[in-house]
mmCIF file of C-alpha atoms in Angstrom:
data_model
loop_
_atom_site.group_PDB
_atom_site.id
_atom_site.type_symbol
_atom_site.label_atom_id
_atom_site.label_comp_id
_atom_site.label_asym_id
_atom_site.label_seq_id
_atom_site.Cartn_x
_atom_site.Cartn_y
_atom_site.Cartn_z
ATOM 1 C CA MET G 29 -48.895 20.070 46.072
ATOM 2 C CA PRO G 30 -45.553 19.423 46.944
ATOM 3 C CA ARG G 31 -44.410 16.306 46.269
ATOM 4 C CA LYS G 32 -43.860 15.603 49.603
ATOM 5 C CA ALA G 33 -47.181 15.751 49.854
ATOM 6 C CA ALA G 34 -47.882 13.362 46.613
ATOM 7 C CA ARG G 35 -46.306 10.867 48.544
ATOM 8 C CA GLU G 36 -47.935 11.426 51.294
ATOM 9 C CA ALA G 37 -51.139 10.861 49.213
ATOM 10 C CA ALA G 38 -49.967 7.505 47.634
ATOM 11 C CA VAL G 39 -48.628 5.717 50.860
ATOM 12 C CA CYS G 40 -52.544 6.344 51.744
ATOM 13 C CA LEU G 41 -53.747 5.295 48.413
ATOM 14 C CA VAL G 42 -51.490 2.356 49.023
ATOM 15 C CA TYR G 43 -52.670 1.422 52.763
ATOM 16 C CA GLN G 44 -56.840 2.437 51.078
ATOM 17 C CA ARG G 45 -56.517 -0.781 49.031
ATOM 18 C CA SER G 46 -54.614 -2.973 51.468
ATOM 19 C CA MET G 47 -57.910 -2.625 53.524
ATOM 20 C CA GLY G 48 -60.155 -3.115 50.786
ATOM 21 C CA GLY G 49 -60.676 0.268 50.304
ATOM 22 C CA GLU G 50 -61.536 0.594 46.641
ATOM 23 C CA GLY G 51 -61.205 4.279 46.436
ATOM 24 C CA GLY G 52 -58.724 6.602 43.340
ATOM 25 C CA ILE G 53 -57.006 9.510 43.357
ATOM 26 C CA ASP G 54 -59.913 11.452 43.220
ATOM 27 C CA ASP G 55 -61.876 10.315 45.993
ATOM 28 C CA TYR G 56 -58.723 11.242 48.410
ATOM 29 C CA CYS G 57 -58.098 14.801 47.650
ATOM 30 C CA ALA G 58 -62.187 15.355 47.854
ATOM 31 C CA GLN G 59 -61.595 13.874 51.257
ATOM 32 C CA ALA G 60 -58.781 15.905 51.900
ATOM 33 C CA GLY G 61 -60.280 18.853 50.723
ATOM 34 C CA ASP G 62 -60.116 19.345 47.819
ATOM 35 C CA VAL G 63 -56.163 18.860 47.969
ATOM 36 C CA PHE G 64 -55.414 20.883 43.309
ATOM 37 C CA LEU G 65 -52.921 17.871 41.680
ATOM 38 C CA SER G 66 -51.025 19.060 38.810
ATOM 39 C CA ASP G 67 -50.596 17.181 35.811
ATOM 40 C CA GLU G 68 -47.201 16.023 36.971
ATOM 41 C CA ASP G 69 -48.710 14.795 40.584
ATOM 42 C CA ARG G 70 -51.087 13.092 39.082
ATOM 43 C CA ALA G 71 -48.036 11.403 37.310
ATOM 44 C CA TYR G 72 -46.627 10.773 39.930
ATOM 45 C CA LEU G 73 -49.395 8.906 42.187
ATOM 46 C CA LEU G 74 -50.711 7.149 39.204
ATOM 47 C CA ASP G 75 -47.031 6.027 38.395
ATOM 48 C CA VAL G 76 -46.859 4.246 42.011
ATOM 49 C CA LEU G 77 -49.911 3.118 42.966
ATOM 50 C CA ASP G 78 -49.845 1.360 39.472
ATOM 51 C CA GLY G 79 -46.401 0.431 40.598
ATOM 52 C CA VAL G 80 -46.808 -0.640 43.433
ATOM 53 C CA GLU G 81 -49.860 -3.015 42.519
ATOM 54 C CA LYS G 82 -47.396 -4.075 39.769
ATOM 55 C CA ASN G 83 -44.255 -4.564 40.883
ATOM 56 C CA ALA G 84 -46.376 -6.090 44.876
ATOM 57 C CA ALA G 85 -44.974 -9.657 44.747
ATOM 58 C CA ARG G 86 -41.444 -7.801 44.285
ATOM 59 C CA ILE G 87 -41.740 -4.895 46.594
ATOM 60 C CA ASP G 88 -43.000 -7.433 49.146
ATOM 61 C CA GLU G 89 -40.751 -10.101 48.846
ATOM 62 C CA GLN G 90 -37.384 -7.107 49.726
ATOM 63 C CA ILE G 91 -39.522 -6.091 53.083
ATOM 64 C CA GLY G 92 -39.115 -9.515 53.477
ATOM 65 C CA ASN G 93 -36.071 -9.407 53.619
ATOM 66 C CA TYR G 94 -34.768 -6.722 55.257
ATOM 67 C CA ALA G 95 -37.067 -6.536 57.720
ATOM 68 C CA VAL G 96 -36.169 -8.725 60.418
ATOM 69 C CA ASN G 97 -37.838 -10.255 62.523
ATOM 70 C CA TRP G 98 -41.146 -9.318 60.736
ATOM 71 C CA LYS G 99 -43.468 -10.999 58.979
ATOM 72 C CA LEU G 100 -44.902 -8.505 56.338
ATOM 73 C CA SER G 101 -48.625 -10.337 57.461
ATOM 74 C CA ARG G 102 -47.943 -8.954 61.098
ATOM 75 C CA MET G 103 -46.493 -5.256 60.678
ATOM 76 C CA PRO G 104 -49.345 -2.542 61.213
ATOM 77 C CA ARG G 105 -50.907 -2.008 57.165
ATOM 78 C CA VAL G 106 -50.215 1.925 57.935
ATOM 79 C CA ASP G 107 -46.088 0.646 58.051
ATOM 80 C CA ALA G 108 -46.202 -1.806 55.199
ATOM 81 C CA ALA G 109 -47.638 0.820 52.967
ATOM 82 C CA ILE G 110 -44.839 2.969 53.936
ATOM 83 C CA LEU G 111 -42.028 0.740 53.006
ATOM 84 C CA ARG G 112 -43.877 -0.386 49.955
ATOM 85 C CA VAL G 113 -44.209 3.610 49.110
ATOM 86 C CA ALA G 114 -40.788 4.003 49.820
ATOM 87 C CA ILE G 115 -38.523 0.720 48.064
ATOM 88 C CA TYR G 116 -41.589 1.090 44.619
ATOM 89 C CA GLU G 117 -38.743 4.591 44.303
ATOM 90 C CA LEU G 118 -36.074 3.510 45.478
ATOM 91 C CA LEU G 119 -36.078 0.226 42.867
ATOM 92 C CA PHE G 120 -37.909 1.871 39.760
ATOM 93 C CA ARG G 121 -37.703 5.634 40.921
ATOM 94 C CA ASP G 122 -33.788 6.482 39.814
ATOM 95 C CA ASP G 123 -35.566 10.225 39.554
ATOM 96 C CA ILE G 124 -36.107 10.332 43.136
ATOM 97 C CA PRO G 125 -32.589 10.221 45.076
ATOM 98 C CA GLU G 126 -32.441 7.076 47.476
ATOM 99 C CA GLY G 127 -32.209 9.502 50.422
ATOM 100 C CA VAL G 128 -35.193 12.011 49.869
ATOM 101 C CA SER G 129 -37.262 8.478 49.616
ATOM 102 C CA ALA G 130 -35.715 7.771 52.840
ATOM 103 C CA ASN G 131 -36.314 11.138 55.032
ATOM 104 C CA GLU G 132 -39.663 11.082 53.453
ATOM 105 C CA ALA G 133 -40.878 7.677 54.897
ATOM 106 C CA VAL G 134 -39.185 7.704 58.339
ATOM 107 C CA GLY G 135 -41.290 11.222 57.968
ATOM 108 C CA LEU G 136 -44.373 9.497 57.605
ATOM 109 C CA ALA G 137 -43.733 6.609 59.688
ATOM 110 C CA LYS G 138 -42.852 9.394 62.102
ATOM 111 C CA GLN G 139 -46.658 11.093 61.511
ATOM 112 C CA TYR G 140 -49.016 8.305 61.067
ATOM 113 C CA SER G 141 -47.064 5.646 63.764
ATOM 114 C CA GLY G 142 -45.092 6.480 65.773
ATOM 115 C CA GLU G 143 -40.459 7.048 66.911
ATOM 116 C CA GLN G 144 -40.567 2.855 67.139
ATOM 117 C CA ALA G 145 -41.804 2.422 63.489
ATOM 118 C CA ALA G 146 -39.487 5.068 62.400
ATOM 119 C CA LYS G 147 -36.809 3.240 63.694
ATOM 120 C CA PHE G 148 -37.948 0.390 62.049
ATOM 121 C CA ILE G 149 -38.859 2.037 58.274
ATOM 122 C CA ASN G 150 -35.064 4.073 58.828
ATOM 123 C CA GLY G 151 -33.180 0.504 59.593
ATOM 124 C CA VAL G 152 -34.957 -1.738 56.443
ATOM 125 C CA LEU G 153 -34.774 1.347 54.091
ATOM 126 C CA GLY G 154 -31.679 1.697 54.893
ATOM 127 C CA LYS G 155 -29.903 -1.979 54.980
ATOM 128 C CA LEU G 156 -32.115 -2.125 50.823
ATOM 129 C CA ILE G 157 -30.421 1.088 50.136
ATOM 130 C CA ARG G 158 -26.866 -0.232 50.683
ATOM 131 C CA ASP G 159 -26.729 -3.529 49.618
ATOM 132 C CA ASN G 160 -28.673 -1.752 46.323
ATOM 133 C CA ALA G 161 -24.931 0.336 46.499
ATOM 134 C CA ILE G 162 -22.718 -2.587 46.293
ATOM 135 C CA ASP G 163 -25.283 -4.106 43.683
ATOM 136 C CA LYS G 164 -24.418 -1.249 41.205
ATOM 137 C CA ARG G 165 -20.826 -1.367 42.084
ATOM 138 C CA GLY G 166 -21.207 -4.920 41.017
ATOM 139 C CA THR G 167 -19.340 -6.894 44.079
ATOM 140 C CA ALA G 168 -22.465 -8.083 45.701
ATOM 141 C CA GLY G 169 -25.567 -10.414 44.292
ATOM 142 C CA SER G 170 -28.721 -9.230 43.814
ATOM 143 C CA THR G 171 -31.627 -9.874 46.311
#
């Protein structure tokens, strides 16, 4: 499974859990037509699902900081799931380039939520990336 497909699976599972679902990776693969997961794909999915859950407060705080005029509780859950996966990758996965996380999130937003959502998600992630780049240079405080 390409990383793009694994990322889409992660978003679907984060979304499913936000709706009260309890299905795991194997259930998702069965529903998606017996998708084959390599050990690397499974490790990525487990890391993202576990990481989003364990770091939910920090991730949701970042969404609140950067989603201007939007409360997370009023945001479409699919958009929130896309943002949660992307922000987890941006903050905790140094092996994934920032641009890749952002571009994949925008693509998923177009696919699942539409052009307006894609623009919104692009704006949120763009601001987060810019601020984190400043933080890494040591010229601004962390958010």
